[in-house]
Short mmCIF file of C-alpha atoms and ligand atoms in Angstrom, two decimals:
data_model
loop_
_atom_site.label_atom_id
_atom_site.label_comp_id
_atom_site.label_asym_id
_atom_site.label_seq_id
_atom_site.Cartn_x
_atom_site.Cartn_y
_atom_site.Cartn_z
CA MET A 1 0.00 0.00 0.00
CA ILE A 2 1.40 3.43 -0.90
CA MET A 3 0.54 5.88 1.85
CA GLU A 4 0.39 9.63 1.58
CA GLU A 5 3.28 11.21 3.49
CA LYS A 6 2.47 12.27 7.03
CA HIS A 7 4.58 14.90 8.75
CA ILE A 8 4.54 15.00 12.52
CA SER A 9 5.81 17.08 15.39
CA VAL A 10 6.17 15.15 18.66
CA LEU A 11 5.90 17.15 21.87
CA GLY A 12 7.36 15.02 24.66
CA SER A 13 9.25 12.64 22.38
CA THR A 14 11.42 11.18 25.17
CA GLY A 15 8.48 9.96 27.28
CA SER A 16 6.42 6.79 27.22
CA ILE A 17 3.99 7.94 24.51
CA GLY A 18 6.69 9.89 22.66
CA THR A 19 9.07 6.94 22.29
CA GLN A 20 6.23 4.64 21.19
CA THR A 21 5.19 7.26 18.62
CA LEU A 22 8.71 7.18 17.22
CA GLU A 23 8.59 3.37 17.11
CA ILE A 24 5.65 3.74 14.73
CA ALA A 25 7.46 6.41 12.69
CA ARG A 26 10.42 4.02 12.51
CA ALA A 27 8.18 1.24 11.19
CA TYR A 28 6.45 3.39 8.56
CA GLU A 29 8.50 5.17 5.96
CA HIS A 30 5.66 7.57 5.08
CA ILE A 31 5.65 9.07 8.59
CA LYS A 32 8.24 11.87 8.67
CA VAL A 33 9.33 13.65 11.83
CA ARG A 34 9.62 17.46 11.58
CA ALA A 35 10.08 18.42 15.25
CA LEU A 36 10.84 16.76 18.59
CA SER A 37 10.83 18.01 22.15
CA ALA A 38 11.72 17.03 25.72
CA ARG A 39 12.03 18.69 29.08
CA SER A 40 15.61 17.73 29.97
CA ASN A 41 16.55 14.29 28.64
CA ILE A 42 18.99 15.54 26.01
CA ARG A 43 20.85 12.26 25.78
CA LEU A 44 17.81 10.53 24.28
CA LEU A 45 16.73 13.63 22.38
CA GLU A 46 20.11 13.80 20.66
CA ALA A 47 19.84 10.16 19.58
CA GLN A 48 16.30 10.77 18.31
CA ALA A 49 17.41 13.88 16.41
CA ARG A 50 20.23 11.93 14.74
CA GLU A 51 17.90 9.09 13.79
CA PHE A 52 14.87 11.06 12.55
CA SER A 53 16.56 14.27 11.27
CA PRO A 54 13.86 16.75 12.27
CA GLU A 55 14.31 20.42 11.39
CA LEU A 56 13.86 21.50 14.98
CA VAL A 57 14.15 20.18 18.52
CA CYS A 58 13.02 21.93 21.67
CA VAL A 59 14.34 21.40 25.19
CA ALA A 60 12.17 23.03 27.87
CA ASP A 61 15.15 23.38 30.20
CA GLU A 62 17.24 26.29 28.84
CA SER A 63 20.66 25.21 30.09
CA LYS A 64 20.15 21.70 28.71
CA ALA A 65 19.15 23.28 25.39
CA ALA A 66 22.51 25.06 25.25
CA GLU A 67 24.25 21.74 25.89
CA LEU A 68 22.29 20.03 23.13
CA LYS A 69 23.09 22.83 20.71
CA VAL A 70 26.79 22.02 21.13
CA LYS A 71 26.17 18.27 20.73
CA LEU A 72 24.17 18.77 17.52
CA ALA A 73 26.53 21.39 16.06
CA ASP A 74 27.55 18.99 13.26
CA THR A 75 23.91 18.67 12.09
CA PRO A 76 21.48 21.17 10.53
CA VAL A 77 18.98 20.63 13.40
CA LYS A 78 17.84 23.89 15.02
CA VAL A 79 17.69 23.77 18.83
CA VAL A 80 15.20 25.99 20.67
CA SER A 81 14.10 26.15 24.30
CA GLY A 82 11.45 27.15 26.82
CA LYS A 83 7.76 27.72 26.36
CA ASN A 84 8.16 29.69 23.13
CA GLY A 85 10.36 26.94 21.73
CA LEU A 86 7.65 24.38 22.47
CA ILE A 87 5.14 26.55 20.62
CA GLU A 88 7.59 26.82 17.70
CA ALA A 89 7.84 23.02 17.63
CA ALA A 90 4.03 22.72 17.74
CA CYS A 91 3.57 25.15 14.87
CA ILE A 92 6.45 24.06 12.66
CA GLY A 93 5.73 24.55 8.97
CA GLY A 94 5.44 21.32 7.05
CA ALA A 95 3.99 19.25 9.90
CA ASP A 96 0.34 18.32 9.45
CA THR A 97 -0.11 16.58 12.82
CA VAL A 98 1.15 17.34 16.31
CA VAL A 99 1.42 14.49 18.80
CA THR A 100 0.91 16.06 22.21
CA ALA A 101 2.72 13.74 24.61
CA VAL A 102 4.03 16.18 27.20
CA VAL A 103 2.75 15.75 30.70
CA GLY A 104 0.52 18.22 32.56
CA ILE A 105 -0.99 21.56 31.67
CA SER A 106 2.23 22.49 29.80
CA GLY A 107 0.49 20.88 26.80
CA LEU A 108 -2.31 23.44 26.67
CA GLU A 109 -0.72 26.53 25.10
CA PRO A 110 1.27 24.72 22.39
CA THR A 111 -1.86 22.77 21.45
CA VAL A 112 -3.94 25.94 21.21
CA GLU A 113 -1.29 27.48 18.95
CA ALA A 114 -0.99 24.32 16.84
CA VAL A 115 -4.75 24.24 16.28
CA LYS A 116 -4.67 27.93 15.28
CA ALA A 117 -1.90 27.04 12.82
CA GLY A 118 -4.21 24.40 11.29
CA LYS A 119 -2.45 21.28 12.60
CA ASN A 120 -4.38 18.13 13.38
CA ILE A 121 -3.79 16.98 16.94
CA ALA A 122 -3.01 13.40 17.98
CA LEU A 123 -3.90 14.07 21.59
CA ALA A 124 -2.29 12.12 24.43
CA ASN A 125 -2.06 15.12 26.77
CA LYS A 126 -5.52 14.84 28.34
CA GLU A 127 -4.81 17.86 30.56
CA THR A 128 -5.30 20.05 27.47
CA LEU A 129 -8.97 19.15 27.14
CA VAL A 130 -9.59 18.91 30.87
CA THR A 131 -8.48 22.50 31.40
CA GLY A 132 -9.17 24.16 28.04
CA GLY A 133 -11.64 21.82 26.33
CA HIS A 134 -14.14 24.57 25.52
CA ILE A 135 -11.41 26.70 23.91
CA VAL A 136 -9.61 23.94 22.01
CA THR A 137 -12.73 22.24 20.59
CA LYS A 138 -14.14 25.58 19.40
CA LEU A 139 -10.83 26.54 17.77
CA ALA A 140 -10.60 23.11 16.17
CA GLU A 141 -14.00 23.55 14.59
CA GLU A 142 -13.17 27.06 13.36
CA ASN A 143 -9.86 25.93 11.88
CA ASN A 144 -11.25 22.67 10.50
CA VAL A 145 -8.69 20.53 12.31
CA LYS A 146 -9.17 17.07 13.79
CA ILE A 147 -8.50 16.12 17.39
CA LEU A 148 -7.66 12.43 17.27
CA PRO A 149 -7.49 10.69 20.65
CA VAL A 150 -4.38 8.74 21.66
CA ASP A 151 -5.57 7.86 25.16
CA SER A 152 -6.51 4.17 24.82
CA GLU A 153 -10.04 4.52 26.21
CA HIS A 154 -10.84 7.50 24.02
CA SER A 155 -9.36 5.83 20.98
CA ALA A 156 -11.61 2.84 21.74
CA ILE A 157 -14.65 5.12 21.94
CA PHE A 158 -13.59 6.90 18.75
CA GLN A 159 -13.14 3.55 16.99
CA SER A 160 -16.54 2.38 18.27
CA LEU A 161 -18.08 5.53 16.82
CA GLN A 162 -16.87 4.91 13.27
CA GLY A 163 -20.06 4.61 11.28
CA CYS A 164 -22.12 6.70 13.72
CA ARG A 165 -23.36 9.63 11.67
CA ASP A 166 -25.45 11.40 14.28
CA LYS A 167 -24.04 12.04 17.77
CA ARG A 168 -27.62 12.09 19.12
CA GLU A 169 -27.61 8.29 18.71
CA ILE A 170 -25.10 8.03 21.59
CA LYS A 171 -26.85 7.15 24.84
CA ARG A 172 -23.79 6.97 27.03
CA ILE A 173 -20.12 6.26 27.13
CA LEU A 174 -18.81 3.25 29.02
CA LEU A 175 -15.31 4.18 30.15
CA THR A 176 -13.28 1.26 31.45
CA ALA A 177 -10.69 1.48 34.23
CA SER A 178 -8.16 -1.15 35.28
CA GLY A 179 -8.71 -0.21 38.92
CA GLY A 180 -4.95 0.25 39.41
CA PRO A 181 -2.60 -1.53 41.83
CA PHE A 182 -4.74 -0.87 44.93
CA PHE A 183 -8.00 -2.26 43.65
CA GLY A 184 -9.98 -3.93 46.45
CA LYS A 185 -8.20 -2.02 49.22
CA LYS A 186 -10.01 0.28 51.64
CA ARG A 187 -8.95 3.77 52.72
CA ASP A 188 -7.10 2.75 55.91
CA GLU A 189 -5.05 0.27 53.95
CA LEU A 190 -3.80 3.11 51.73
CA LYS A 191 -2.41 5.34 54.47
CA ASN A 192 1.19 4.23 54.13
CA ILE A 193 1.44 3.79 50.38
CA THR A 194 4.84 4.95 49.08
CA PRO A 195 5.72 6.30 45.60
CA ARG A 196 7.34 2.94 44.89
CA ASP A 197 4.06 1.10 45.60
CA ALA A 198 2.08 3.56 43.50
CA LEU A 199 4.43 3.23 40.52
CA LYS A 200 3.57 -0.43 39.99
CA HIS A 201 0.74 -0.58 37.48
CA PRO A 202 -0.77 -4.02 36.78
CA ASN A 203 -1.35 -3.67 33.00
CA TRP A 204 0.25 -0.55 31.51
CA ASP A 205 3.79 0.81 31.40
CA MET A 206 3.44 4.60 31.55
CA GLY A 207 5.16 7.79 32.76
CA ALA A 208 5.34 8.36 36.55
CA LYS A 209 2.62 11.03 36.83
CA VAL A 210 -0.01 9.08 34.90
CA THR A 211 0.89 5.88 36.80
CA VAL A 212 0.28 7.55 40.18
CA ASP A 213 -2.91 9.11 38.78
CA SER A 214 -4.09 5.68 37.66
CA SER A 215 -3.69 4.32 41.18
CA THR A 216 -5.78 7.11 42.76
CA LEU A 217 -8.35 7.02 39.90
CA VAL A 218 -7.51 10.69 39.28
CA ASN A 219 -6.50 9.55 35.81
CA LYS A 220 -9.96 8.08 35.23
CA GLY A 221 -11.46 11.33 36.49
CA LEU A 222 -9.35 13.31 34.01
CA GLU A 223 -10.43 10.88 31.29
CA VAL A 224 -14.10 11.46 32.11
CA MET A 225 -13.55 15.18 31.51
CA GLU A 226 -11.48 14.48 28.39
CA ALA A 227 -14.30 12.29 27.00
CA ARG A 228 -16.84 15.04 27.65
CA TRP A 229 -15.04 17.32 25.17
CA LEU A 230 -14.09 14.68 22.64
CA PHE A 231 -17.54 13.14 22.36
CA GLY A 232 -19.87 15.95 23.47
CA THR A 233 -21.69 14.16 26.28
CA LYS A 234 -21.53 14.22 30.07
CA ASN A 235 -23.31 10.88 30.24
CA ILE A 236 -20.29 8.78 31.12
CA LYS A 237 -20.19 5.61 33.21
CA VAL A 238 -16.93 4.29 34.67
CA LEU A 239 -16.59 0.49 34.88
CA VAL A 240 -13.70 -1.26 36.59
CA HIS A 241 -12.46 -3.90 34.19
CA ARG A 242 -9.37 -5.55 35.66
CA GLN A 243 -8.17 -7.26 32.51
CA SER A 244 -7.80 -4.08 30.37
CA VAL A 245 -9.04 -5.93 27.28
CA VAL A 246 -12.20 -3.94 26.58
CA HIS A 247 -10.67 -0.49 26.16
CA SER A 248 -14.07 1.27 26.39
CA ALA A 249 -17.44 1.20 24.67
CA VAL A 250 -20.38 3.25 23.47
CA GLU A 251 -23.98 2.47 24.30
CA PHE A 252 -26.34 3.66 21.57
CA CYS A 253 -30.00 4.70 21.70
CA ASP A 254 -31.13 1.26 20.46
CA ASN A 255 -29.17 -0.34 23.37
CA ALA A 256 -26.44 -1.66 21.09
CA VAL A 257 -23.07 -1.55 22.84
CA ILE A 258 -20.04 -1.31 20.58
CA ALA A 259 -16.61 -1.74 22.13
CA GLN A 260 -13.01 -1.99 20.98
CA LEU A 261 -10.89 -4.80 22.38
CA GLY A 262 -7.18 -5.39 22.21
CA ALA A 263 -4.06 -6.27 24.16
CA PRO A 264 -2.94 -3.45 26.49
CA ASP A 265 -0.53 -1.80 24.04
CA MET A 266 -0.48 1.96 23.47
CA ARG A 267 1.03 1.56 20.02
CA LEU A 268 -2.39 0.74 18.55
CA PRO A 269 -4.17 3.94 19.64
CA ILE A 270 -1.09 6.00 18.73
CA GLN A 271 -0.89 4.41 15.30
CA TYR A 272 -4.62 4.75 14.65
CA ALA A 273 -4.43 8.47 15.47
CA LEU A 274 -1.61 8.79 12.93
CA THR A 275 -3.14 6.70 10.15
CA TYR A 276 -6.87 7.41 10.62
CA PRO A 277 -9.09 6.66 8.77
CA GLU A 278 -6.84 3.84 7.52
CA ARG A 279 -5.62 0.89 9.58
CA LEU A 280 -2.10 -0.38 9.04
CA PRO A 281 -0.56 -3.71 10.11
CA MET A 282 1.03 -3.88 13.57
CA LYS A 283 3.66 -6.41 14.59
CA GLY A 284 3.11 -8.42 17.76
CA ASN A 285 0.73 -8.16 20.69
CA GLU A 286 -2.30 -9.80 19.14
CA LEU A 287 -5.21 -10.27 21.51
CA ASP A 288 -5.60 -13.90 22.53
CA LEU A 289 -9.11 -14.04 23.95
CA PHE A 290 -8.59 -17.69 24.96
CA ALA A 291 -5.93 -16.51 27.40
CA TYR A 292 -8.65 -14.77 29.42
CA ARG A 293 -10.99 -17.02 31.35
CA ASP A 294 -13.22 -14.15 32.41
CA LEU A 295 -13.79 -10.54 31.48
CA THR A 296 -15.20 -8.80 34.55
CA PHE A 297 -16.90 -5.42 35.09
CA GLU A 298 -17.49 -3.78 38.46
CA GLU A 299 -18.63 -0.51 39.97
CA PRO A 300 -15.67 1.66 41.09
CA ASP A 301 -15.21 2.02 44.86
CA THR A 302 -15.70 5.79 45.08
CA GLU A 303 -15.60 5.73 48.87
CA THR A 304 -11.95 4.62 48.82
CA PHE A 305 -10.97 6.27 45.54
CA PHE A 306 -12.86 9.48 46.26
CA ALA A 307 -10.94 11.49 43.66
CA LEU A 308 -13.27 9.97 41.07
CA THR A 309 -16.27 11.54 42.82
CA LEU A 310 -14.39 14.86 42.90
CA ALA A 311 -13.82 14.55 39.15
CA PHE A 312 -17.54 14.09 38.51
CA ASP A 313 -18.16 17.13 40.76
CA ALA A 314 -15.70 19.13 38.63
CA LEU A 315 -17.35 17.87 35.45
CA GLY A 316 -20.78 18.92 36.76
CA ALA A 317 -19.56 22.34 37.93
CA GLY A 318 -17.65 22.98 34.70
CA GLY A 319 -15.94 26.36 34.23
CA ILE A 320 -12.60 26.50 36.03
CA MET A 321 -13.23 23.51 38.37
CA PRO A 322 -11.67 20.90 36.07
CA THR A 323 -8.51 23.07 36.01
CA VAL A 324 -8.52 23.26 39.81
CA PHE A 325 -8.90 19.47 39.95
CA ASN A 326 -6.07 18.94 37.48
CA SER A 327 -3.59 21.47 38.83
CA ALA A 328 -4.12 20.58 42.47
CA ASP A 329 -3.37 16.99 41.49
CA GLU A 330 -0.22 17.94 39.54
CA ALA A 331 1.14 19.72 42.62
CA ALA A 332 -0.01 17.01 45.03
CA VAL A 333 1.57 14.19 43.00
CA ASP A 334 4.80 16.18 42.85
CA MET A 335 4.77 16.52 46.65
CA PHE A 336 3.89 12.84 47.12
CA MET A 337 6.80 11.79 44.92
CA ARG A 338 9.15 13.95 47.03
CA GLY A 339 7.82 12.41 50.25
CA LYS A 340 6.12 15.65 51.29
CA LEU A 341 2.52 14.43 51.14
CA SER A 342 0.84 11.16 52.04
CA TYR A 343 -0.84 9.05 49.41
CA LEU A 344 -4.39 9.84 50.59
CA GLY A 345 -3.24 13.45 50.89
CA ILE A 346 -3.28 13.67 47.07
CA SER A 347 -7.05 13.34 46.81
CA GLU A 348 -7.55 15.41 49.97
CA ALA A 349 -5.50 18.24 48.44
CA ILE A 350 -7.73 18.22 45.35
CA GLU A 351 -10.82 18.33 47.54
CA LYS A 352 -9.45 21.27 49.58
CA ALA A 353 -8.42 23.21 46.48
CA MET A 354 -11.84 22.68 44.89
CA SER A 355 -13.63 23.99 47.97
CA LYS A 356 -11.23 26.93 48.36
CA ILE A 357 -11.09 28.28 44.80
CA LYS A 358 -14.15 30.02 43.36
CA ASN A 359 -15.54 28.86 40.05
CA ILE A 360 -15.28 30.97 36.88
CA GLU A 361 -17.69 30.20 34.07
CA GLU A 362 -16.33 30.10 30.51
CA PRO A 363 -12.76 30.82 31.66
CA SER A 364 -10.36 32.43 29.19
CA LEU A 365 -6.91 30.97 28.55
CA GLU A 366 -5.48 33.60 30.96
CA ASP A 367 -8.00 32.57 33.65
CA ILE A 368 -6.95 28.95 33.22
CA LEU A 369 -3.23 29.72 33.49
CA GLU A 370 -3.79 31.95 36.53
CA THR A 371 -5.94 29.34 38.24
CA ASP A 372 -3.35 26.67 37.46
CA LYS A 373 -0.81 28.77 39.35
CA ALA A 374 -3.20 29.55 42.20
CA ALA A 375 -4.23 25.91 42.68
CA LYS A 376 -0.61 24.75 42.67
CA GLU A 377 0.47 27.49 45.10
CA PHE A 378 -2.41 26.53 47.37
CA VAL A 379 -1.38 22.86 47.41
CA PHE A 380 2.37 23.56 47.71
CA GLY A 381 1.48 25.89 50.58
CA MET A 382 0.17 22.89 52.53
CA GLU A 383 3.75 21.49 52.74
P1 LIG B 401 6.24 10.74 30.42
O1 LIG B 401 6.49 11.30 31.76
O2 LIG B 401 6.72 9.36 30.12
O3 LIG B 401 6.83 11.71 29.29
C1 LIG B 401 6.57 13.08 29.29
C2 LIG B 401 7.30 13.76 28.15
O4 LIG B 401 7.10 15.16 28.19
C3 LIG B 401 8.81 13.59 28.19
O5 LIG B 401 9.32 13.69 26.86
C4 LIG B 401 9.27 14.79 29.01
O6 LIG B 401 10.62 15.14 28.78
C5 LIG B 401 8.33 15.86 28.47
N1 LIG B 401 7.98 16.90 29.44
C6 LIG B 401 7.62 16.74 30.73
N2 LIG B 401 7.33 17.92 31.31
C7 LIG B 401 7.49 18.86 30.36
C8 LIG B 401 7.38 20.27 30.35
N3 LIG B 401 7.02 20.96 31.44
N4 LIG B 401 7.61 20.94 29.17
C9 LIG B 401 7.97 20.25 28.06
N5 LIG B 401 8.12 18.91 28.03
C10 LIG B 401 7.89 18.22 29.16
O7 LIG B 401 4.66 10.85 30.17
P2 LIG B 401 3.71 9.87 29.35
O8 LIG B 401 4.27 9.64 27.99
O9 LIG B 401 3.32 8.72 30.18
O10 LIG B 401 2.40 10.78 29.23
C11 LIG B 401 2.33 11.90 28.36
C12 LIG B 401 0.87 12.34 28.26
O11 LIG B 401 0.12 11.27 27.68
C13 LIG B 401 0.22 12.63 29.62
O12 LIG B 401 -0.68 13.68 29.49
C14 LIG B 401 -0.53 11.33 29.95
O13 LIG B 401 -1.66 11.54 30.75
C15 LIG B 401 -0.94 10.89 28.55
N6 LIG B 401 -1.17 9.46 28.42
C16 LIG B 401 -0.16 8.57 28.63
C17 LIG B 401 -0.36 7.21 28.51
C18 LIG B 401 0.76 6.24 28.65
O14 LIG B 401 0.57 5.05 28.39
N7 LIG B 401 1.94 6.66 29.02
C19 LIG B 401 -1.69 6.67 28.18
C20 LIG B 401 -2.67 7.68 27.90
C21 LIG B 401 -2.41 9.03 28.04
P3 LIG B 401 11.83 14.46 29.66
O15 LIG B 401 11.91 13.04 29.22
O16 LIG B 401 13.03 15.24 29.29
O17 LIG B 401 11.43 14.62 31.10
MG1 LIG B 402 -6.16 6.09 29.41
#
């Protein structure tokens, strides 16, 4: 099959999603890399730049950028840094799609600028839609760009919706959750959880922040808010599905439920976002349904994992509350990882920030960035 060339910019190319995106680019000749970016891992970024020959690489950390500039002096690759550099990478001429695989709200501004520049977005950075969903989806419509989900659940929903011509046919979204490493435990059993415990995920190999978020169900909460913007409904049901085989489903008005199943492997949703509407062959990791005796579905324990209830509260309140939820969590996870906050303290910090900070309806980008700062300062202030 001869494929039309695809030109991508990868924001966060040294991370879990970023490296798997490059695995796909390595496998498919027609996928060309125009820009790469990392926060500080210049050793890997240099290797990636030499392999994929992008025009530009961005390093968020300025002093590391200077170091990389010296290392890449024998190549034509331009090295930029900081927030403006990330925006330059997101808007690079010649790229048609931006893979947003940075972690946290740092993905929001570059994505907004990329959409304004007419780039399609392969969206892994859920924080973008959680905080600025109303802005990004409106801009995407105005600029006629696609937002293609990379998050496995949202990709599953998107795949299940192929062939659905009228969104009013969707009754509800069935969002599956693995339940994380502490499934079945009660609150008092979680008091002494350490970062090491929280970094062990049963089914997925992901970056540290999203792994901790998966264990608290904050990640599922963020995904509920992400789904709201991607699929235009707040009617979302979370189901704990320990095997991570059914990646999510859509229930339609005639009660049909269409789901996407597969082995837990992020390369499929990443690849589908890059090749949509086509499907291309993928080596390895076929789903062997005979290997699973049972596929189980359970209600989440929202008494223990109360962050999920807070996420639904934020979804219901709308406005700036999803940003407060997200940013309080970013700060709280950071503190937890440094041993400055207990495990249950993460969800408690979100709860406190949400009750402390007043809602703003239809927040502007500036409101979102200010609230991000305020929520983080509030949580860091608890140290
Ligand atoms: P990682 O922590 O593995 O990677 C993050 C990447 O972003 C790295 O390249 C990192 O650079 C870079 N980065 C981090 N902070 C900044 C910053 N402030 N400015 C610029 N670049 C930065 O994360 P993941 O790949 O796991 O996750 C990325 C996004 O994808 C998250 O939003 C996550 O929720 C989402 N996601 C991830 C999944 C997964 O399986 N991993 C599944 C579904 C969604 P460096 O290496 O130098 O630190
Ligand atoms: Mg997910």
